[in-house]
Amino acid sequence: MLSLPLTTLTLTLLPVVSAHTMLYGVSVNSEPLLDGRNRSIRTPLTNSPVKDLASPDLVCNTRGGVPVPEFVEVNAGDTLTFRWFHWNPDDPNDILDPSHKGAILTYIAEYTEGDGRGPRWTKIHQEGFDGGEWATIKMRANGGRVQVELPRNLAPGRYLIRQELLALHMADFRGDDPEHPDKGAESYPNCVQVEVGGNGKARPDQGFDFNEGYTYGDKGLFFNIYIPFEKYTPPGPVVWTGE
Ligand SMILES: [Cu+2]
């Protein structure tokens, strides 16, 4: 079998290929989705993952503390569509390597010009494993798009919304395993500046701090997707509805 060593070689090399992702744009309801990079999105320097749970980059990625000029204008109860891409946003298939199975989580915080560090975040949406497929794979099948409905009673004002892809293809090892520094869950957080209108009354109040609340032993971040399992629970608090 000549092909066996070749196959083995290919499989060995695959994890080295970097196939990451970042946000291209965010649209409201049925409006067209435009390029929001460095306009309303605090676009990171690269599409690489964040794995250090103590790093401020875990919150809004590199350049998370650099404000951008625009805000996505949206009303409470509206639907936001987030679109992700890998390298080329004009190629509808260049979204995310299918190895990157995992969850998609969305959080909100009162607006800050800072990097978002500290106990200020509230979870408004999450998708993990629905019994058949992972959220990131569904996002990929959906052209890189993720839809999030804002809470109907969300109070007006300026916010940061942080959407995070959580890739678990190497999360069968803890992210702080000294013997496997290349392993561990990969977080891809991107933050967008939004201005919410309407007359809602609910202020997001979970006070979640990523650098404290995400831990290497968390079952949402240290999880083997390659063996049979019944259930996957993403990290972080429960979803806040504002009701
Ligand atoms: Cu990647």
PDB file of C-alpha atoms and ligand atoms in Angstrom:
ATOM      1  CA  MET A   1       0.000   0.000   0.000  1.00  0.00           C
ATOM      2  CA  LEU A   2       1.948   2.950  -1.282  1.00  0.00           C
ATOM      3  CA  SER A   3      -0.758   5.403  -0.373  1.00  0.00           C
ATOM      4  CA  LEU A   4      -0.618   4.731   3.351  1.00  0.00           C
ATOM      5  CA  PRO A   5       2.519   6.753   4.173  1.00  0.00           C
ATOM      6  CA  LEU A   6       1.207   9.625   2.053  1.00  0.00           C
ATOM      7  CA  THR A   7      -2.100   9.639   3.880  1.00  0.00           C
ATOM      8  CA  THR A   8      -0.349   9.560   7.203  1.00  0.00           C
ATOM      9  CA  LEU A   9       1.869  12.431   6.143  1.00  0.00           C
ATOM     10  CA  THR A  10      -1.102  14.512   5.022  1.00  0.00           C
ATOM     11  CA  LEU A  11      -2.934  13.945   8.275  1.00  0.00           C
ATOM     12  CA  THR A  12       0.149  14.909  10.231  1.00  0.00           C
ATOM     13  CA  LEU A  13       0.524  18.166   8.342  1.00  0.00           C
ATOM     14  CA  LEU A  14      -3.109  19.242   8.405  1.00  0.00           C
ATOM     15  CA  PRO A  15      -3.252  20.860  11.854  1.00  0.00           C
ATOM     16  CA  VAL A  16      -0.345  23.134  10.899  1.00  0.00           C
ATOM     17  CA  VAL A  17      -2.368  24.802   8.164  1.00  0.00           C
ATOM     18  CA  SER A  18      -3.787  27.937   9.681  1.00  0.00           C
ATOM     19  CA  ALA A  19      -7.367  28.371   8.635  1.00  0.00           C
ATOM     20  CA  HIS A  20      -8.809  30.963  10.885  1.00  0.00           C
ATOM     21  CA  THR A  21     -11.599  33.518  10.650  1.00  0.00           C
ATOM     22  CA  MET A  22     -12.710  37.092  11.326  1.00  0.00           C
ATOM     23  CA  LEU A  23     -15.795  39.241  10.985  1.00  0.00           C
ATOM     24  CA  TYR A  24     -16.538  40.995   7.676  1.00  0.00           C
ATOM     25  CA  GLY A  25     -19.708  42.886   8.473  1.00  0.00           C
ATOM     26  CA  VAL A  26     -22.911  43.148  10.467  1.00  0.00           C
ATOM     27  CA  SER A  27     -26.308  44.037   9.025  1.00  0.00           C
ATOM     28  CA  VAL A  28     -29.680  44.895  10.563  1.00  0.00           C
ATOM     29  CA  ASN A  29     -32.839  42.973   9.609  1.00  0.00           C
ATOM     30  CA  SER A  30     -33.034  42.734   5.802  1.00  0.00           C
ATOM     31  CA  GLU A  31     -30.583  45.554   5.033  1.00  0.00           C
ATOM     32  CA  PRO A  32     -27.625  44.680   2.769  1.00  0.00           C
ATOM     33  CA  LEU A  33     -24.537  43.477   4.564  1.00  0.00           C
ATOM     34  CA  LEU A  34     -21.653  45.884   3.956  1.00  0.00           C
ATOM     35  CA  ASP A  35     -17.963  45.781   4.794  1.00  0.00           C
ATOM     36  CA  GLY A  36     -17.780  46.828   8.440  1.00  0.00           C
ATOM     37  CA  ARG A  37     -14.103  46.163   8.985  1.00  0.00           C
ATOM     38  CA  ASN A  38     -12.438  49.039  10.859  1.00  0.00           C
ATOM     39  CA  ARG A  39     -15.662  51.009  10.467  1.00  0.00           C
ATOM     40  CA  SER A  40     -18.046  49.571  13.052  1.00  0.00           C
ATOM     41  CA  ILE A  41     -15.966  46.469  13.789  1.00  0.00           C
ATOM     42  CA  ARG A  42     -12.816  46.762  15.888  1.00  0.00           C
ATOM     43  CA  THR A  43     -11.088  44.531  13.379  1.00  0.00           C
ATOM     44  CA  PRO A  44      -8.197  42.547  14.854  1.00  0.00           C
ATOM     45  CA  LEU A  45      -4.696  42.586  13.361  1.00  0.00           C
ATOM     46  CA  THR A  46      -5.012  38.991  12.169  1.00  0.00           C
ATOM     47  CA  ASN A  47      -7.587  36.232  11.899  1.00  0.00           C
ATOM     48  CA  SER A  48      -5.644  34.115  14.413  1.00  0.00           C
ATOM     49  CA  PRO A  49      -7.256  32.616  17.506  1.00  0.00           C
ATOM     50  CA  VAL A  50      -6.841  33.758  21.095  1.00  0.00           C
ATOM     51  CA  LYS A  51      -5.915  30.900  23.431  1.00  0.00           C
ATOM     52  CA  ASP A  52      -4.482  32.717  26.458  1.00  0.00           C
ATOM     53  CA  LEU A  53      -7.420  33.097  28.834  1.00  0.00           C
ATOM     54  CA  ALA A  54      -5.557  35.743  30.857  1.00  0.00           C
ATOM     55  CA  SER A  55      -4.981  37.989  27.854  1.00  0.00           C
ATOM     56  CA  PRO A  56      -7.042  41.140  27.284  1.00  0.00           C
ATOM     57  CA  ASP A  57      -7.226  39.953  23.659  1.00  0.00           C
ATOM     58  CA  LEU A  58      -9.714  37.321  24.833  1.00  0.00           C
ATOM     59  CA  VAL A  59     -12.279  40.098  25.186  1.00  0.00           C
ATOM     60  CA  CYS A  60     -12.244  42.027  21.889  1.00  0.00           C
ATOM     61  CA  ASN A  61      -9.114  40.556  20.273  1.00  0.00           C
ATOM     62  CA  THR A  62      -6.039  42.563  19.233  1.00  0.00           C
ATOM     63  CA  ARG A  63      -7.018  46.225  18.699  1.00  0.00           C
ATOM     64  CA  GLY A  64      -9.997  45.683  20.985  1.00  0.00           C
ATOM     65  CA  GLY A  65      -9.185  48.957  22.709  1.00  0.00           C
ATOM     66  CA  VAL A  66      -9.047  50.979  19.489  1.00  0.00           C
ATOM     67  CA  PRO A  67     -12.417  52.668  18.807  1.00  0.00           C
ATOM     68  CA  VAL A  68     -13.651  52.808  15.208  1.00  0.00           C
ATOM     69  CA  PRO A  69     -15.650  55.673  13.659  1.00  0.00           C
ATOM     70  CA  GLU A  70     -19.095  54.100  13.110  1.00  0.00           C
ATOM     71  CA  PHE A  71     -21.890  52.447  15.052  1.00  0.00           C
ATOM     72  CA  VAL A  72     -24.385  49.934  13.696  1.00  0.00           C
ATOM     73  CA  GLU A  73     -27.775  51.543  14.281  1.00  0.00           C
ATOM     74  CA  VAL A  74     -30.297  49.011  15.477  1.00  0.00           C
ATOM     75  CA  ASN A  75     -33.436  48.826  17.595  1.00  0.00           C
ATOM     76  CA  ALA A  76     -34.167  46.468  20.456  1.00  0.00           C
ATOM     77  CA  GLY A  77     -35.743  43.303  19.051  1.00  0.00           C
ATOM     78  CA  ASP A  78     -34.088  43.679  15.649  1.00  0.00           C
ATOM     79  CA  THR A  79     -32.108  40.863  14.094  1.00  0.00           C
ATOM     80  CA  LEU A  80     -28.389  41.316  13.542  1.00  0.00           C
ATOM     81  CA  THR A  81     -26.652  39.223  10.899  1.00  0.00           C
ATOM     82  CA  PHE A  82     -22.924  38.679  11.442  1.00  0.00           C
ATOM     83  CA  ARG A  83     -20.799  37.475   8.543  1.00  0.00           C
ATOM     84  CA  TRP A  84     -17.437  35.723   8.978  1.00  0.00           C
ATOM     85  CA  PHE A  85     -14.707  34.980   6.440  1.00  0.00           C
ATOM     86  CA  HIS A  86     -11.283  33.388   6.306  1.00  0.00           C
ATOM     87  CA  TRP A  87      -8.993  35.310   3.893  1.00  0.00           C
ATOM     88  CA  ASN A  88     -11.027  36.468   0.914  1.00  0.00           C
ATOM     89  CA  PRO A  89     -14.428  37.997   1.694  1.00  0.00           C
ATOM     90  CA  ASP A  90     -15.339  37.930  -2.017  1.00  0.00           C
ATOM     91  CA  ASP A  91     -15.093  34.148  -2.132  1.00  0.00           C
ATOM     92  CA  PRO A  92     -18.340  32.795  -0.678  1.00  0.00           C
ATOM     93  CA  ASN A  93     -16.641  29.509   0.201  1.00  0.00           C
ATOM     94  CA  ASP A  94     -13.675  31.005   2.041  1.00  0.00           C
ATOM     95  CA  ILE A  95     -15.232  31.103   5.498  1.00  0.00           C
ATOM     96  CA  LEU A  96     -13.752  28.653   7.956  1.00  0.00           C
ATOM     97  CA  ASP A  97     -11.931  25.367   7.794  1.00  0.00           C
ATOM     98  CA  PRO A  98     -14.444  22.574   8.459  1.00  0.00           C
ATOM     99  CA  SER A  99     -12.101  21.139  11.091  1.00  0.00           C
ATOM    100  CA  HIS A 100     -13.068  24.113  13.288  1.00  0.00           C
ATOM    101  CA  LYS A 101     -16.113  22.568  14.919  1.00  0.00           C
ATOM    102  CA  GLY A 102     -17.511  24.466  17.848  1.00  0.00           C
ATOM    103  CA  ALA A 103     -19.825  27.019  19.371  1.00  0.00           C
ATOM    104  CA  ILE A 104     -20.856  30.587  18.578  1.00  0.00           C
ATOM    105  CA  LEU A 105     -21.538  32.914  21.490  1.00  0.00           C
ATOM    106  CA  THR A 106     -22.656  36.546  21.538  1.00  0.00           C
ATOM    107  CA  TYR A 107     -22.265  38.991  24.416  1.00  0.00           C
ATOM    108  CA  ILE A 108     -23.088  42.649  24.991  1.00  0.00           C
ATOM    109  CA  ALA A 109     -21.574  45.341  27.215  1.00  0.00           C
ATOM    110  CA  GLU A 110     -22.171  49.011  27.827  1.00  0.00           C
ATOM    111  CA  TYR A 111     -19.995  50.941  25.365  1.00  0.00           C
ATOM    112  CA  THR A 112     -16.420  51.695  26.290  1.00  0.00           C
ATOM    113  CA  GLU A 113     -13.556  53.144  24.318  1.00  0.00           C
ATOM    114  CA  GLY A 114     -11.355  50.758  26.259  1.00  0.00           C
ATOM    115  CA  ASP A 115     -10.623  47.120  25.463  1.00  0.00           C
ATOM    116  CA  GLY A 116     -13.663  45.742  27.281  1.00  0.00           C
ATOM    117  CA  ARG A 117     -11.726  44.091  30.080  1.00  0.00           C
ATOM    118  CA  GLY A 118     -13.436  43.537  33.406  1.00  0.00           C
ATOM    119  CA  PRO A 119     -16.828  42.450  34.759  1.00  0.00           C
ATOM    120  CA  ARG A 120     -19.067  44.139  32.204  1.00  0.00           C
ATOM    121  CA  TRP A 121     -20.430  41.463  29.814  1.00  0.00           C
ATOM    122  CA  THR A 122     -23.815  39.784  29.392  1.00  0.00           C
ATOM    123  CA  LYS A 123     -24.536  36.804  27.143  1.00  0.00           C
ATOM    124  CA  ILE A 124     -27.412  37.368  24.705  1.00  0.00           C
ATOM    125  CA  HIS A 125     -27.144  34.339  22.417  1.00  0.00           C
ATOM    126  CA  GLN A 126     -25.395  31.010  22.061  1.00  0.00           C
ATOM    127  CA  GLU A 127     -25.356  28.020  19.780  1.00  0.00           C
ATOM    128  CA  GLY A 128     -23.340  24.915  20.557  1.00  0.00           C
ATOM    129  CA  PHE A 129     -24.164  21.405  19.401  1.00  0.00           C
ATOM    130  CA  ASP A 130     -27.823  20.807  18.549  1.00  0.00           C
ATOM    131  CA  GLY A 131     -27.615  17.022  18.612  1.00  0.00           C
ATOM    132  CA  GLY A 132     -26.770  16.831  14.929  1.00  0.00           C
ATOM    133  CA  GLU A 133     -24.323  19.568  14.028  1.00  0.00           C
ATOM    134  CA  TRP A 134     -21.978  22.175  15.486  1.00  0.00           C
ATOM    135  CA  ALA A 135     -22.823  25.872  15.289  1.00  0.00           C
ATOM    136  CA  THR A 136     -19.677  26.761  13.338  1.00  0.00           C
ATOM    137  CA  ILE A 137     -20.471  24.164  10.678  1.00  0.00           C
ATOM    138  CA  LYS A 138     -24.009  25.496  10.333  1.00  0.00           C
ATOM    139  CA  MET A 139     -22.584  29.022  10.045  1.00  0.00           C
ATOM    140  CA  ARG A 140     -20.292  27.785   7.279  1.00  0.00           C
ATOM    141  CA  ALA A 141     -23.192  26.199   5.426  1.00  0.00           C
ATOM    142  CA  ASN A 142     -25.037  29.488   5.795  1.00  0.00           C
ATOM    143  CA  GLY A 143     -22.395  31.513   3.913  1.00  0.00           C
ATOM    144  CA  GLY A 144     -20.588  32.583   7.079  1.00  0.00           C
ATOM    145  CA  ARG A 145     -23.722  34.140   8.517  1.00  0.00           C
ATOM    146  CA  VAL A 146     -24.997  34.062  12.101  1.00  0.00           C
ATOM    147  CA  GLN A 147     -28.273  35.673  13.096  1.00  0.00           C
ATOM    148  CA  VAL A 148     -28.867  37.096  16.557  1.00  0.00           C
ATOM    149  CA  GLU A 149     -32.096  38.660  17.736  1.00  0.00           C
ATOM    150  CA  LEU A 150     -31.506  41.491  20.192  1.00  0.00           C
ATOM    151  CA  PRO A 151     -33.574  41.334  23.409  1.00  0.00           C
ATOM    152  CA  ARG A 152     -36.901  43.122  22.859  1.00  0.00           C
ATOM    153  CA  ASN A 153     -36.578  45.075  26.071  1.00  0.00           C
ATOM    154  CA  LEU A 154     -32.912  46.092  25.678  1.00  0.00           C
ATOM    155  CA  ALA A 155     -32.408  49.668  26.899  1.00  0.00           C
ATOM    156  CA  PRO A 156     -31.294  52.224  24.306  1.00  0.00           C
ATOM    157  CA  GLY A 157     -27.699  53.428  24.191  1.00  0.00           C
ATOM    158  CA  ARG A 158     -24.283  52.599  22.884  1.00  0.00           C
ATOM    159  CA  TYR A 159     -22.889  49.117  23.345  1.00  0.00           C
ATOM    160  CA  LEU A 160     -20.142  46.770  22.275  1.00  0.00           C
ATOM    161  CA  ILE A 161     -21.360  43.442  20.956  1.00  0.00           C
ATOM    162  CA  ARG A 162     -18.830  40.665  21.018  1.00  0.00           C
ATOM    163  CA  GLN A 163     -19.395  37.612  18.874  1.00  0.00           C
ATOM    164  CA  GLU A 164     -17.083  34.692  19.447  1.00  0.00           C
ATOM    165  CA  LEU A 165     -16.433  31.582  17.429  1.00  0.00           C
ATOM    166  CA  LEU A 166     -15.111  28.882  19.706  1.00  0.00           C
ATOM    167  CA  ALA A 167     -13.251  26.190  17.756  1.00  0.00           C
ATOM    168  CA  LEU A 168     -12.867  22.924  19.634  1.00  0.00           C
ATOM    169  CA  HIS A 169     -10.829  20.842  17.162  1.00  0.00           C
ATOM    170  CA  MET A 170      -7.893  20.820  19.583  1.00  0.00           C
ATOM    171  CA  ALA A 171      -9.870  21.212  22.796  1.00  0.00           C
ATOM    172  CA  ASP A 172      -9.327  17.584  23.737  1.00  0.00           C
ATOM    173  CA  PHE A 173      -6.288  19.019  25.539  1.00  0.00           C
ATOM    174  CA  ARG A 174      -6.425  21.781  28.123  1.00  0.00           C
ATOM    175  CA  GLY A 175      -5.246  25.130  26.812  1.00  0.00           C
ATOM    176  CA  ASP A 176      -2.647  25.307  29.596  1.00  0.00           C
ATOM    177  CA  ASP A 177      -1.213  21.812  29.041  1.00  0.00           C
ATOM    178  CA  PRO A 178       2.582  22.417  29.158  1.00  0.00           C
ATOM    179  CA  GLU A 179       3.245  19.300  27.072  1.00  0.00           C
ATOM    180  CA  HIS A 180       0.920  20.410  24.256  1.00  0.00           C
ATOM    181  CA  PRO A 181       1.292  24.186  23.865  1.00  0.00           C
ATOM    182  CA  ASP A 182      -0.241  24.060  20.375  1.00  0.00           C
ATOM    183  CA  LYS A 183      -3.469  22.503  21.658  1.00  0.00           C
ATOM    184  CA  GLY A 184      -6.494  23.808  23.502  1.00  0.00           C
ATOM    185  CA  ALA A 185      -9.708  25.582  22.536  1.00  0.00           C
ATOM    186  CA  GLU A 186      -9.389  28.475  20.073  1.00  0.00           C
ATOM    187  CA  SER A 187     -11.424  31.619  20.614  1.00  0.00           C
ATOM    188  CA  TYR A 188     -12.094  34.008  17.749  1.00  0.00           C
ATOM    189  CA  PRO A 189     -13.693  37.080  19.365  1.00  0.00           C
ATOM    190  CA  ASN A 190     -14.652  40.146  17.305  1.00  0.00           C
ATOM    191  CA  CYS A 191     -16.371  43.235  18.697  1.00  0.00           C
ATOM    192  CA  VAL A 192     -18.718  45.612  16.922  1.00  0.00           C
ATOM    193  CA  GLN A 193     -19.901  49.041  18.053  1.00  0.00           C
ATOM    194  CA  VAL A 194     -23.688  49.413  18.060  1.00  0.00           C
ATOM    195  CA  GLU A 195     -26.146  52.142  18.943  1.00  0.00           C
ATOM    196  CA  VAL A 196     -29.459  50.727  20.139  1.00  0.00           C
ATOM    197  CA  GLY A 197     -32.668  52.723  19.777  1.00  0.00           C
ATOM    198  CA  GLY A 198     -36.167  52.181  21.091  1.00  0.00           C
ATOM    199  CA  ASN A 199     -37.599  52.498  24.579  1.00  0.00           C
ATOM    200  CA  GLY A 200     -36.552  49.260  26.246  1.00  0.00           C
ATOM    201  CA  LYS A 201     -35.882  49.231  29.942  1.00  0.00           C
ATOM    202  CA  ALA A 202     -33.515  46.333  30.525  1.00  0.00           C
ATOM    203  CA  ARG A 203     -29.839  46.996  31.109  1.00  0.00           C
ATOM    204  CA  PRO A 204     -27.579  43.956  30.638  1.00  0.00           C
ATOM    205  CA  ASP A 205     -26.402  43.112  34.139  1.00  0.00           C
ATOM    206  CA  GLN A 206     -24.552  39.790  34.243  1.00  0.00           C
ATOM    207  CA  GLY A 207     -21.188  41.441  34.887  1.00  0.00           C
ATOM    208  CA  PHE A 208     -19.287  38.604  33.253  1.00  0.00           C
ATOM    209  CA  ASP A 209     -15.502  38.893  33.020  1.00  0.00           C
ATOM    210  CA  PHE A 210     -13.901  36.678  30.343  1.00  0.00           C
ATOM    211  CA  ASN A 211     -10.484  36.622  31.988  1.00  0.00           C
ATOM    212  CA  GLU A 212     -12.039  35.347  35.221  1.00  0.00           C
ATOM    213  CA  GLY A 213     -14.978  33.345  33.904  1.00  0.00           C
ATOM    214  CA  TYR A 214     -13.298  31.348  31.138  1.00  0.00           C
ATOM    215  CA  THR A 215     -11.056  28.703  32.693  1.00  0.00           C
ATOM    216  CA  TYR A 216      -8.876  26.019  31.123  1.00  0.00           C
ATOM    217  CA  GLY A 217     -10.799  23.268  32.891  1.00  0.00           C
ATOM    218  CA  ASP A 218     -14.242  24.550  31.873  1.00  0.00           C
ATOM    219  CA  LYS A 219     -16.162  21.755  30.162  1.00  0.00           C
ATOM    220  CA  GLY A 220     -17.014  24.167  27.368  1.00  0.00           C
ATOM    221  CA  LEU A 221     -13.318  24.800  26.656  1.00  0.00           C
ATOM    222  CA  PHE A 222     -11.818  21.388  27.457  1.00  0.00           C
ATOM    223  CA  PHE A 223     -13.965  18.996  25.489  1.00  0.00           C
ATOM    224  CA  ASN A 224     -13.288  16.081  23.170  1.00  0.00           C
ATOM    225  CA  ILE A 225     -15.401  16.380  20.034  1.00  0.00           C
ATOM    226  CA  TYR A 226     -13.911  13.178  18.592  1.00  0.00           C
ATOM    227  CA  ILE A 227     -15.570  10.726  20.948  1.00  0.00           C
ATOM    228  CA  PRO A 228     -19.311  10.167  21.421  1.00  0.00           C
ATOM    229  CA  PHE A 229     -20.966  12.605  23.829  1.00  0.00           C
ATOM    230  CA  GLU A 230     -24.485  13.429  24.923  1.00  0.00           C
ATOM    231  CA  LYS A 231     -24.301  17.122  25.473  1.00  0.00           C
ATOM    232  CA  TYR A 232     -22.031  20.130  25.115  1.00  0.00           C
ATOM    233  CA  THR A 233     -22.365  23.156  27.397  1.00  0.00           C
ATOM    234  CA  PRO A 234     -20.610  26.338  26.188  1.00  0.00           C
ATOM    235  CA  PRO A 235     -18.607  28.418  28.667  1.00  0.00           C
ATOM    236  CA  GLY A 236     -19.936  31.563  30.312  1.00  0.00           C
ATOM    237  CA  PRO A 237     -23.255  32.480  31.896  1.00  0.00           C
ATOM    238  CA  VAL A 238     -26.764  31.535  30.786  1.00  0.00           C
ATOM    239  CA  VAL A 239     -28.368  33.603  28.041  1.00  0.00           C
ATOM    240  CA  TRP A 240     -29.913  36.820  29.343  1.00  0.00           C
ATOM    241  CA  THR A 241     -33.234  37.739  27.758  1.00  0.00           C
ATOM    242  CA  GLY A 242     -33.944  41.058  29.468  1.00  0.00           C
ATOM    243  CA  GLU A 243     -37.484  39.913  30.315  1.00  0.00           C
TER     244      GLU A 243
HETATM  245 CU    CU B   1      -7.902  28.234  12.565  1.00  0.00          CU
END
